[in-house]
């Protein structure tokens, strides 16, 4: 998980903190919610078991992506 945090921070430094539009965010969340690695489905803070990220935050930024390249 530490590597994932460093990768995420590195992506933000390279690409900046640019949000995606609402349609793209919903597309990403839809993919995550069908994934077998989803933790706490339906909870306020749904998470990915592969990277540990809170999905509603991760899906919001252009610099971040799925660790399994699903989006």
Coordinates of C-alpha atoms in Angstrom, one line a residue:
X1 CA 0.0 0.0 0.0
X2 CA 2.9 2.4 0.6
X3 CA 4.0 2.0 -3.0
X4 CA 0.4 2.9 -4.1
X5 CA 0.4 6.0 -2.0
X6 CA 3.8 7.1 -3.5
X7 CA 2.5 6.3 -7.0
X8 CA -0.6 8.4 -6.4
X9 CA 1.4 11.3 -5.0
X10 CA 3.8 11.1 -7.9
X11 CA 0.9 11.2 -10.4
X12 CA -0.6 14.3 -8.8
X13 CA 2.8 16.1 -8.9
X14 CA 3.2 15.2 -12.6
X15 CA -0.4 16.0 -13.7
X16 CA -1.6 18.4 -11.1
X17 CA -4.8 18.3 -9.2
X18 CA -7.3 18.5 -12.0
X19 CA -10.8 17.1 -11.3
X20 CA -12.7 15.0 -13.9
X21 CA -16.2 15.9 -14.9
X22 CA -19.2 14.3 -13.1
X23 CA -19.9 11.9 -16.0
X24 CA -16.4 10.5 -15.9
X25 CA -16.4 10.2 -12.1
X26 CA -19.7 8.2 -12.3
X27 CA -18.3 6.0 -15.1
X28 CA -15.2 5.2 -12.9
X29 CA -17.3 4.6 -9.8
X30 CA -19.6 2.3 -11.8
X31 CA -16.6 0.2 -12.8
X32 CA -15.3 0.1 -9.3
X33 CA -18.7 -1.0 -7.8
X34 CA -18.7 -4.0 -10.1
X35 CA -15.2 -5.0 -9.2
X36 CA -14.3 -8.0 -7.0
X37 CA -11.8 -5.8 -5.0
X38 CA -14.5 -3.4 -3.7
X39 CA -14.5 -3.0 0.1
X40 CA -17.5 -1.8 2.0
X41 CA -20.0 -1.7 -0.9
X42 CA -22.7 1.0 -0.4
X43 CA -20.8 2.6 2.5
X44 CA -19.9 6.3 2.6
X45 CA -16.2 5.4 2.2
X46 CA -16.1 2.5 -0.3
X47 CA -12.5 1.4 -0.8
X48 CA -10.4 -0.5 -3.2
X49 CA -8.6 -3.5 -1.6
X50 CA -5.8 -3.3 -4.2
X51 CA -4.7 0.3 -3.4
X52 CA -6.6 1.2 -0.3
X53 CA -8.0 4.4 -1.7
X54 CA -11.4 5.8 -0.9
X55 CA -13.1 5.5 -4.3
X56 CA -15.2 8.7 -4.3
X57 CA -11.9 10.7 -3.9
X58 CA -9.8 8.6 -6.2
X59 CA -12.4 8.6 -9.0
X60 CA -12.6 12.4 -8.8
X61 CA -9.0 13.3 -10.0
X62 CA -7.6 13.0 -13.5
X63 CA -4.2 12.1 -12.2
X64 CA -5.4 8.9 -10.4
X65 CA -6.3 5.6 -12.1
X66 CA -7.3 2.1 -11.3
X67 CA -4.3 0.0 -10.1
X68 CA -5.8 -2.8 -12.3
X69 CA -6.1 -0.5 -15.3
X70 CA -9.9 -0.9 -15.4
X71 CA -10.2 2.9 -15.9

